[in-house]
Amino acid sequence: MPSPRNSPKSSRERRAPGSRLEFLSLTSQRSSAPPESPSHRKESTASAGPPQALPEEDCMKLNPSFVGIALRSLLAVDLWASKQLGVCAGENSPWGSARPLMKAVEISGHGIPWLAGTLYGLCRSASSAGREVLLNLLFALILDLFLVAAVKGLVKRRRPAHNKMDMFATVSVDRYSFPSGHATRAAMVCRFILHHLVLAVPLRVLVVLWTFIVGISRVMLGRHNVTDVIFGLIMGYMQYSLVEYFWLSPVSAPVLFSLWS
């Protein structure tokens, strides 16, 4: 008679717990990482947040706007035309021999000669009408200096690369190019003279020609780009409207007129 120790039943009973444990261990390993339900996957996707978008500047590069393309094209044409027209930028330029003449035109549109001449005329004037015109011209010149310096400080556009920094009587803000101070001053003075001085027709034509020659000389000398001069002429033309609006008279500014009487 077989002993209980060696009976098949006892061996089955002894193996059964081991197999049960093995089965439980396998099921526990599998159950430790249960498959995610669709709702759980949806929640985890939502918690991860939306997909990261491209930076704004990269989007602009990939899909530039029409305005951006137009501005860049205009800038490229402006730089190219300014370089081609800078024929007096140096002594070795195509029109380098005309550089001294262009520099004389440059001085004629500079602020210092105009301020000095206006102050001298104001001191020598003997009529009240003449003092009124000259005092307002002085106000217009000072206003032009402040407005041009403010715009240059805001825009901070560098002068053309082919420009030689040998300009007459410059200050720190003159390292910037936009707008052309000579062009604004010439346009404003031209409009001022045509409105307040009685001149013959040839002289009036000469004043207008001087204005455009000053503007053109800025590009030929390489001091400015074409758009600097165009904007400067428009700005100077509009500045005169401010002078007319704030016109100084013995009634509105008696203290100023008492100083020069």
PDB file of C-alpha atoms in Angstrom:
ATOM      1  CA  MET A   1       0.000   0.000   0.000  1.00  0.00           C
ATOM      2  CA  PRO A   2       1.484   3.251  -1.034  1.00  0.00           C
ATOM      3  CA  SER A   3       2.398   5.578   1.708  1.00  0.00           C
ATOM      4  CA  PRO A   4       0.752   9.010   1.916  1.00  0.00           C
ATOM      5  CA  ARG A   5       4.114  10.607   1.433  1.00  0.00           C
ATOM      6  CA  ASN A   6       4.556   9.170  -2.017  1.00  0.00           C
ATOM      7  CA  SER A   7       0.930   9.160  -3.072  1.00  0.00           C
ATOM      8  CA  PRO A   8      -0.015  10.940  -6.294  1.00  0.00           C
ATOM      9  CA  LYS A   9      -2.531  12.977  -4.449  1.00  0.00           C
ATOM     10  CA  SER A  10       0.029  14.380  -2.108  1.00  0.00           C
ATOM     11  CA  SER A  11       2.342  15.190  -4.959  1.00  0.00           C
ATOM     12  CA  ARG A  12      -0.500  16.930  -6.763  1.00  0.00           C
ATOM     13  CA  GLU A  13      -1.336  18.824  -3.605  1.00  0.00           C
ATOM     14  CA  ARG A  14       2.286  19.804  -3.253  1.00  0.00           C
ATOM     15  CA  ARG A  15       2.522  20.994  -6.841  1.00  0.00           C
ATOM     16  CA  ALA A  16      -0.763  22.731  -6.784  1.00  0.00           C
ATOM     17  CA  PRO A  17       0.296  25.521  -4.432  1.00  0.00           C
ATOM     18  CA  GLY A  18       3.418  26.158  -6.522  1.00  0.00           C
ATOM     19  CA  SER A  19       1.494  26.296  -9.723  1.00  0.00           C
ATOM     20  CA  ARG A  20      -1.090  28.496  -8.051  1.00  0.00           C
ATOM     21  CA  LEU A  21       1.592  30.859  -6.896  1.00  0.00           C
ATOM     22  CA  GLU A  22       3.131  30.895 -10.324  1.00  0.00           C
ATOM     23  CA  PHE A  23      -0.216  31.637 -11.885  1.00  0.00           C
ATOM     24  CA  LEU A  24      -0.864  34.412  -9.413  1.00  0.00           C
ATOM     25  CA  SER A  25       2.540  35.940 -10.015  1.00  0.00           C
ATOM     26  CA  LEU A  26       1.982  35.993 -13.748  1.00  0.00           C
ATOM     27  CA  THR A  27      -1.427  37.498 -13.373  1.00  0.00           C
ATOM     28  CA  SER A  28      -0.120  40.074 -10.903  1.00  0.00           C
ATOM     29  CA  GLN A  29       2.596  41.142 -13.337  1.00  0.00           C
ATOM     30  CA  ARG A  30       0.094  41.526 -16.077  1.00  0.00           C
ATOM     31  CA  SER A  31      -2.420  43.285 -13.884  1.00  0.00           C
ATOM     32  CA  SER A  32       0.207  45.802 -12.672  1.00  0.00           C
ATOM     33  CA  ALA A  33       0.007  47.600 -16.026  1.00  0.00           C
ATOM     34  CA  PRO A  34      -3.587  47.263 -17.140  1.00  0.00           C
ATOM     35  CA  PRO A  35      -4.507  48.445 -20.630  1.00  0.00           C
ATOM     36  CA  GLU A  36      -5.645  52.034 -20.748  1.00  0.00           C
ATOM     37  CA  SER A  37      -9.254  52.619 -21.445  1.00  0.00           C
ATOM     38  CA  PRO A  38     -10.270  55.061 -24.221  1.00  0.00           C
ATOM     39  CA  SER A  39     -11.501  57.557 -21.632  1.00  0.00           C
ATOM     40  CA  HIS A  40      -8.194  57.386 -19.751  1.00  0.00           C
ATOM     41  CA  ARG A  41      -6.231  57.938 -22.955  1.00  0.00           C
ATOM     42  CA  LYS A  42      -8.430  60.922 -23.758  1.00  0.00           C
ATOM     43  CA  GLU A  43      -7.833  62.421 -20.313  1.00  0.00           C
ATOM     44  CA  SER A  44      -4.062  61.941 -20.564  1.00  0.00           C
ATOM     45  CA  THR A  45      -4.040  63.550 -24.017  1.00  0.00           C
ATOM     46  CA  ALA A  46      -6.031  66.482 -22.706  1.00  0.00           C
ATOM     47  CA  SER A  47      -3.705  66.908 -19.734  1.00  0.00           C
ATOM     48  CA  ALA A  48      -0.693  66.968 -22.048  1.00  0.00           C
ATOM     49  CA  GLY A  49      -2.072  70.124 -23.636  1.00  0.00           C
ATOM     50  CA  PRO A  50      -2.344  71.156 -27.302  1.00  0.00           C
ATOM     51  CA  PRO A  51       0.571  70.543 -29.648  1.00  0.00           C
ATOM     52  CA  GLN A  52       3.192  73.266 -29.524  1.00  0.00           C
ATOM     53  CA  ALA A  53       2.812  75.855 -32.261  1.00  0.00           C
ATOM     54  CA  LEU A  54       5.677  77.315 -34.211  1.00  0.00           C
ATOM     55  CA  PRO A  55       7.099  80.620 -32.963  1.00  0.00           C
ATOM     56  CA  GLU A  56       5.510  83.683 -34.466  1.00  0.00           C
ATOM     57  CA  GLU A  57       8.669  84.740 -36.261  1.00  0.00           C
ATOM     58  CA  ASP A  58       8.984  81.276 -37.859  1.00  0.00           C
ATOM     59  CA  CYS A  59       5.381  81.480 -39.002  1.00  0.00           C
ATOM     60  CA  MET A  60       6.107  84.872 -40.533  1.00  0.00           C
ATOM     61  CA  LYS A  61       9.094  83.452 -42.367  1.00  0.00           C
ATOM     62  CA  LEU A  62       7.086  80.507 -43.642  1.00  0.00           C
ATOM     63  CA  ASN A  63       4.067  82.613 -44.582  1.00  0.00           C
ATOM     64  CA  PRO A  64       5.144  86.265 -45.021  1.00  0.00           C
ATOM     65  CA  SER A  65       2.437  88.847 -45.490  1.00  0.00           C
ATOM     66  CA  PHE A  66       2.011  90.933 -48.592  1.00  0.00           C
ATOM     67  CA  VAL A  67       2.890  94.101 -46.680  1.00  0.00           C
ATOM     68  CA  GLY A  68       6.120  92.550 -45.398  1.00  0.00           C
ATOM     69  CA  ILE A  69       7.147  91.454 -48.884  1.00  0.00           C
ATOM     70  CA  ALA A  70       6.360  94.903 -50.278  1.00  0.00           C
ATOM     71  CA  LEU A  71       8.360  96.687 -47.556  1.00  0.00           C
ATOM     72  CA  ARG A  72      11.367  94.422 -47.989  1.00  0.00           C
ATOM     73  CA  SER A  73      11.257  94.900 -51.749  1.00  0.00           C
ATOM     74  CA  LEU A  74      11.041  98.670 -51.313  1.00  0.00           C
ATOM     75  CA  LEU A  75      13.983  98.612 -48.903  1.00  0.00           C
ATOM     76  CA  ALA A  76      16.067  96.569 -51.343  1.00  0.00           C
ATOM     77  CA  VAL A  77      15.286  98.958 -54.194  1.00  0.00           C
ATOM     78  CA  ASP A  78      16.033 101.937 -51.952  1.00  0.00           C
ATOM     79  CA  LEU A  79      19.450 100.596 -50.956  1.00  0.00           C
ATOM     80  CA  TRP A  80      20.316  99.662 -54.528  1.00  0.00           C
ATOM     81  CA  ALA A  81      19.256 103.038 -55.974  1.00  0.00           C
ATOM     82  CA  SER A  82      21.047 104.957 -53.205  1.00  0.00           C
ATOM     83  CA  LYS A  83      24.283 103.110 -53.895  1.00  0.00           C
ATOM     84  CA  GLN A  84      23.991 103.676 -57.633  1.00  0.00           C
ATOM     85  CA  LEU A  85      23.290 107.404 -57.171  1.00  0.00           C
ATOM     86  CA  GLY A  86      26.107 107.940 -54.661  1.00  0.00           C
ATOM     87  CA  VAL A  87      28.420 109.111 -57.443  1.00  0.00           C
ATOM     88  CA  CYS A  88      30.185 111.664 -55.215  1.00  0.00           C
ATOM     89  CA  ALA A  89      30.576 109.508 -52.120  1.00  0.00           C
ATOM     90  CA  GLY A  90      34.361 109.536 -52.421  1.00  0.00           C
ATOM     91  CA  GLU A  91      37.215 110.995 -54.405  1.00  0.00           C
ATOM     92  CA  ASN A  92      37.450 107.790 -56.421  1.00  0.00           C
ATOM     93  CA  SER A  93      33.731 107.762 -57.240  1.00  0.00           C
ATOM     94  CA  PRO A  94      32.562 108.316 -60.840  1.00  0.00           C
ATOM     95  CA  TRP A  95      31.844 111.993 -60.101  1.00  0.00           C
ATOM     96  CA  GLY A  96      34.451 112.417 -57.395  1.00  0.00           C
ATOM     97  CA  SER A  97      35.649 115.696 -58.907  1.00  0.00           C
ATOM     98  CA  ALA A  98      32.239 117.269 -58.152  1.00  0.00           C
ATOM     99  CA  ARG A  99      32.427 116.336 -54.481  1.00  0.00           C
ATOM    100  CA  PRO A 100      33.678 119.793 -53.299  1.00  0.00           C
ATOM    101  CA  LEU A 101      30.735 121.437 -55.057  1.00  0.00           C
ATOM    102  CA  MET A 102      28.286 119.026 -53.440  1.00  0.00           C
ATOM    103  CA  LYS A 103      29.846 119.720 -50.047  1.00  0.00           C
ATOM    104  CA  ALA A 104      29.308 123.451 -50.613  1.00  0.00           C
ATOM    105  CA  VAL A 105      25.634 122.699 -51.278  1.00  0.00           C
ATOM    106  CA  GLU A 106      25.647 120.648 -48.088  1.00  0.00           C
ATOM    107  CA  ILE A 107      26.842 123.634 -46.069  1.00  0.00           C
ATOM    108  CA  SER A 108      24.187 125.845 -47.660  1.00  0.00           C
ATOM    109  CA  GLY A 109      21.487 123.617 -46.167  1.00  0.00           C
ATOM    110  CA  HIS A 110      23.115 123.141 -42.773  1.00  0.00           C
ATOM    111  CA  GLY A 111      21.390 124.441 -39.672  1.00  0.00           C
ATOM    112  CA  ILE A 112      24.271 126.499 -38.282  1.00  0.00           C
ATOM    113  CA  PRO A 113      24.514 128.999 -41.192  1.00  0.00           C
ATOM    114  CA  TRP A 114      20.749 129.449 -41.189  1.00  0.00           C
ATOM    115  CA  LEU A 115      20.549 129.981 -37.429  1.00  0.00           C
ATOM    116  CA  ALA A 116      23.487 132.396 -37.445  1.00  0.00           C
ATOM    117  CA  GLY A 117      22.098 134.344 -40.409  1.00  0.00           C
ATOM    118  CA  THR A 118      18.626 134.585 -38.861  1.00  0.00           C
ATOM    119  CA  LEU A 119      20.002 135.802 -35.537  1.00  0.00           C
ATOM    120  CA  TYR A 120      22.169 138.369 -37.290  1.00  0.00           C
ATOM    121  CA  GLY A 121      19.226 139.661 -39.326  1.00  0.00           C
ATOM    122  CA  LEU A 122      17.072 139.771 -36.213  1.00  0.00           C
ATOM    123  CA  CYS A 123      19.627 141.924 -34.434  1.00  0.00           C
ATOM    124  CA  ARG A 124      20.038 144.256 -37.408  1.00  0.00           C
ATOM    125  CA  SER A 125      16.364 144.557 -38.324  1.00  0.00           C
ATOM    126  CA  ALA A 126      14.848 147.998 -37.810  1.00  0.00           C
ATOM    127  CA  SER A 127      11.198 147.251 -38.686  1.00  0.00           C
ATOM    128  CA  SER A 128       8.661 145.412 -36.574  1.00  0.00           C
ATOM    129  CA  ALA A 129       7.398 143.454 -39.578  1.00  0.00           C
ATOM    130  CA  GLY A 130      10.898 142.258 -40.417  1.00  0.00           C
ATOM    131  CA  ARG A 131      11.523 141.215 -36.821  1.00  0.00           C
ATOM    132  CA  GLU A 132       8.263 139.271 -36.786  1.00  0.00           C
ATOM    133  CA  VAL A 133       9.202 137.314 -39.920  1.00  0.00           C
ATOM    134  CA  LEU A 134      12.735 136.635 -38.731  1.00  0.00           C
ATOM    135  CA  LEU A 135      11.604 135.616 -35.253  1.00  0.00           C
ATOM    136  CA  ASN A 136       9.205 133.076 -36.732  1.00  0.00           C
ATOM    137  CA  LEU A 137      11.943 131.824 -39.054  1.00  0.00           C
ATOM    138  CA  LEU A 138      14.127 131.292 -35.997  1.00  0.00           C
ATOM    139  CA  PHE A 139      11.285 129.422 -34.332  1.00  0.00           C
ATOM    140  CA  ALA A 140      10.869 127.273 -37.465  1.00  0.00           C
ATOM    141  CA  LEU A 141      14.565 126.374 -37.562  1.00  0.00           C
ATOM    142  CA  ILE A 142      14.629 125.393 -33.890  1.00  0.00           C
ATOM    143  CA  LEU A 143      11.453 123.358 -34.333  1.00  0.00           C
ATOM    144  CA  ASP A 144      13.028 121.559 -37.270  1.00  0.00           C
ATOM    145  CA  LEU A 145      16.081 120.625 -35.219  1.00  0.00           C
ATOM    146  CA  PHE A 146      14.005 119.107 -32.427  1.00  0.00           C
ATOM    147  CA  LEU A 147      11.609 117.200 -34.686  1.00  0.00           C
ATOM    148  CA  VAL A 148      14.348 115.732 -36.880  1.00  0.00           C
ATOM    149  CA  ALA A 149      16.384 114.701 -33.836  1.00  0.00           C
ATOM    150  CA  ALA A 150      13.306 113.017 -32.317  1.00  0.00           C
ATOM    151  CA  VAL A 151      12.505 111.038 -35.469  1.00  0.00           C
ATOM    152  CA  LYS A 152      16.136 110.023 -35.955  1.00  0.00           C
ATOM    153  CA  GLY A 153      16.319 108.834 -32.357  1.00  0.00           C
ATOM    154  CA  LEU A 154      13.171 106.746 -32.786  1.00  0.00           C
ATOM    155  CA  VAL A 155      13.982 105.173 -36.157  1.00  0.00           C
ATOM    156  CA  LYS A 156      17.772 104.820 -35.691  1.00  0.00           C
ATOM    157  CA  ARG A 157      18.508 103.981 -39.298  1.00  0.00           C
ATOM    158  CA  ARG A 158      22.207 103.843 -40.033  1.00  0.00           C
ATOM    159  CA  ARG A 159      23.727 105.930 -42.782  1.00  0.00           C
ATOM    160  CA  PRO A 160      24.673 104.192 -46.032  1.00  0.00           C
ATOM    161  CA  ALA A 161      27.742 101.991 -45.863  1.00  0.00           C
ATOM    162  CA  HIS A 162      29.471 103.986 -48.619  1.00  0.00           C
ATOM    163  CA  ASN A 163      29.178 107.289 -46.723  1.00  0.00           C
ATOM    164  CA  LYS A 164      32.321 109.036 -45.492  1.00  0.00           C
ATOM    165  CA  MET A 165      31.831 110.571 -42.043  1.00  0.00           C
ATOM    166  CA  ASP A 166      33.382 113.916 -42.985  1.00  0.00           C
ATOM    167  CA  MET A 167      30.222 115.964 -42.610  1.00  0.00           C
ATOM    168  CA  PHE A 168      30.208 119.576 -41.503  1.00  0.00           C
ATOM    169  CA  ALA A 169      29.505 120.195 -37.775  1.00  0.00           C
ATOM    170  CA  THR A 170      27.756 116.985 -36.689  1.00  0.00           C
ATOM    171  CA  VAL A 171      26.343 115.900 -33.329  1.00  0.00           C
ATOM    172  CA  SER A 172      25.684 112.449 -31.899  1.00  0.00           C
ATOM    173  CA  VAL A 173      22.253 112.040 -33.477  1.00  0.00           C
ATOM    174  CA  ASP A 174      23.721 112.753 -36.922  1.00  0.00           C
ATOM    175  CA  ARG A 175      25.054 109.219 -37.114  1.00  0.00           C
ATOM    176  CA  TYR A 176      21.484 108.234 -38.009  1.00  0.00           C
ATOM    177  CA  SER A 177      20.107 108.685 -41.484  1.00  0.00           C
ATOM    178  CA  PHE A 178      16.290 108.857 -41.418  1.00  0.00           C
ATOM    179  CA  PRO A 179      15.118 111.495 -42.210  1.00  0.00           C
ATOM    180  CA  SER A 180      17.467 113.896 -43.941  1.00  0.00           C
ATOM    181  CA  GLY A 181      17.690 117.039 -41.836  1.00  0.00           C
ATOM    182  CA  HIS A 182      19.003 119.025 -44.788  1.00  0.00           C
ATOM    183  CA  ALA A 183      15.954 118.012 -46.827  1.00  0.00           C
ATOM    184  CA  THR A 184      13.473 118.935 -44.082  1.00  0.00           C
ATOM    185  CA  ARG A 185      15.154 122.296 -43.528  1.00  0.00           C
ATOM    186  CA  ALA A 186      15.358 123.107 -47.222  1.00  0.00           C
ATOM    187  CA  ALA A 187      11.688 122.288 -47.840  1.00  0.00           C
ATOM    188  CA  MET A 188      10.519 124.258 -44.809  1.00  0.00           C
ATOM    189  CA  VAL A 189      12.686 127.294 -45.563  1.00  0.00           C
ATOM    190  CA  CYS A 190      11.590 127.224 -49.203  1.00  0.00           C
ATOM    191  CA  ARG A 191       7.933 127.309 -48.284  1.00  0.00           C
ATOM    192  CA  PHE A 192       8.570 129.973 -45.639  1.00  0.00           C
ATOM    193  CA  ILE A 193      10.407 132.245 -48.071  1.00  0.00           C
ATOM    194  CA  LEU A 194       7.808 131.841 -50.803  1.00  0.00           C
ATOM    195  CA  HIS A 195       5.035 132.840 -48.400  1.00  0.00           C
ATOM    196  CA  HIS A 196       6.652 135.744 -46.543  1.00  0.00           C
ATOM    197  CA  LEU A 197       9.195 137.343 -48.869  1.00  0.00           C
ATOM    198  CA  VAL A 198       8.368 139.287 -51.974  1.00  0.00           C
ATOM    199  CA  LEU A 199      10.656 137.898 -54.666  1.00  0.00           C
ATOM    200  CA  ALA A 200      10.753 138.075 -58.415  1.00  0.00           C
ATOM    201  CA  VAL A 201       9.793 134.961 -60.362  1.00  0.00           C
ATOM    202  CA  PRO A 202      13.405 133.998 -61.240  1.00  0.00           C
ATOM    203  CA  LEU A 203      14.371 134.152 -57.581  1.00  0.00           C
ATOM    204  CA  ARG A 204      11.367 132.071 -56.566  1.00  0.00           C
ATOM    205  CA  VAL A 205      12.328 129.442 -59.133  1.00  0.00           C
ATOM    206  CA  LEU A 206      15.901 129.539 -57.830  1.00  0.00           C
ATOM    207  CA  VAL A 207      14.719 128.892 -54.271  1.00  0.00           C
ATOM    208  CA  VAL A 208      12.736 125.850 -55.402  1.00  0.00           C
ATOM    209  CA  LEU A 209      15.695 124.540 -57.414  1.00  0.00           C
ATOM    210  CA  TRP A 210      17.968 125.013 -54.414  1.00  0.00           C
ATOM    211  CA  THR A 211      15.632 122.865 -52.328  1.00  0.00           C
ATOM    212  CA  PHE A 212      15.768 119.954 -54.761  1.00  0.00           C
ATOM    213  CA  ILE A 213      19.523 120.353 -55.313  1.00  0.00           C
ATOM    214  CA  VAL A 214      20.094 120.087 -51.554  1.00  0.00           C
ATOM    215  CA  GLY A 215      18.028 116.905 -51.463  1.00  0.00           C
ATOM    216  CA  ILE A 216      19.787 115.355 -54.456  1.00  0.00           C
ATOM    217  CA  SER A 217      23.217 116.266 -53.090  1.00  0.00           C
ATOM    218  CA  ARG A 218      22.518 114.223 -49.962  1.00  0.00           C
ATOM    219  CA  VAL A 219      22.149 111.064 -52.043  1.00  0.00           C
ATOM    220  CA  MET A 220      25.050 111.903 -54.376  1.00  0.00           C
ATOM    221  CA  LEU A 221      27.386 112.404 -51.418  1.00  0.00           C
ATOM    222  CA  GLY A 222      26.258 109.087 -49.950  1.00  0.00           C
ATOM    223  CA  ARG A 223      24.949 110.757 -46.807  1.00  0.00           C
ATOM    224  CA  HIS A 224      21.409 109.438 -47.118  1.00  0.00           C
ATOM    225  CA  ASN A 225      19.258 106.902 -48.887  1.00  0.00           C
ATOM    226  CA  VAL A 226      16.622 108.004 -51.353  1.00  0.00           C
ATOM    227  CA  THR A 227      13.747 107.409 -48.948  1.00  0.00           C
ATOM    228  CA  ASP A 228      15.477 109.530 -46.296  1.00  0.00           C
ATOM    229  CA  VAL A 229      15.436 112.521 -48.625  1.00  0.00           C
ATOM    230  CA  ILE A 230      11.890 111.967 -49.907  1.00  0.00           C
ATOM    231  CA  PHE A 231      10.493 111.692 -46.396  1.00  0.00           C
ATOM    232  CA  GLY A 232      12.574 114.692 -45.324  1.00  0.00           C
ATOM    233  CA  LEU A 233      11.112 116.882 -48.065  1.00  0.00           C
ATOM    234  CA  ILE A 234       7.574 115.842 -47.136  1.00  0.00           C
ATOM    235  CA  MET A 235       8.244 116.357 -43.449  1.00  0.00           C
ATOM    236  CA  GLY A 236       9.740 119.804 -44.000  1.00  0.00           C
ATOM    237  CA  TYR A 237       6.799 120.831 -46.160  1.00  0.00           C
ATOM    238  CA  MET A 238       4.400 119.827 -43.388  1.00  0.00           C
ATOM    239  CA  GLN A 239       6.474 121.471 -40.651  1.00  0.00           C
ATOM    240  CA  TYR A 240       5.718 124.865 -42.128  1.00  0.00           C
ATOM    241  CA  SER A 241       2.026 124.256 -41.361  1.00  0.00           C
ATOM    242  CA  LEU A 242       2.961 123.987 -37.689  1.00  0.00           C
ATOM    243  CA  VAL A 243       4.863 127.252 -37.907  1.00  0.00           C
ATOM    244  CA  GLU A 244       1.827 128.954 -39.434  1.00  0.00           C
ATOM    245  CA  TYR A 245      -0.440 127.479 -36.768  1.00  0.00           C
ATOM    246  CA  PHE A 246       1.794 128.699 -33.919  1.00  0.00           C
ATOM    247  CA  TRP A 247       2.741 131.956 -35.615  1.00  0.00           C
ATOM    248  CA  LEU A 248       4.414 134.343 -33.188  1.00  0.00           C
ATOM    249  CA  SER A 249       3.147 137.912 -33.181  1.00  0.00           C
ATOM    250  CA  PRO A 250       3.483 140.903 -30.829  1.00  0.00           C
ATOM    251  CA  VAL A 251       0.065 139.969 -29.454  1.00  0.00           C
ATOM    252  CA  SER A 252       0.711 136.239 -28.846  1.00  0.00           C
ATOM    253  CA  ALA A 253       4.338 136.578 -27.708  1.00  0.00           C
ATOM    254  CA  PRO A 254       4.955 140.128 -26.460  1.00  0.00           C
ATOM    255  CA  VAL A 255       7.886 139.081 -24.254  1.00  0.00           C
ATOM    256  CA  LEU A 256       9.879 137.728 -27.215  1.00  0.00           C
ATOM    257  CA  PHE A 257       9.309 140.853 -29.253  1.00  0.00           C
ATOM    258  CA  SER A 258      10.289 143.083 -26.355  1.00  0.00           C
ATOM    259  CA  LEU A 259      13.673 141.344 -26.278  1.00  0.00           C
ATOM    260  CA  TRP A 260      14.402 142.329 -29.871  1.00  0.00           C
ATOM    261  CA  SER A 261      12.882 145.791 -29.893  1.00  0.00           C
TER     262      SER A 261
END
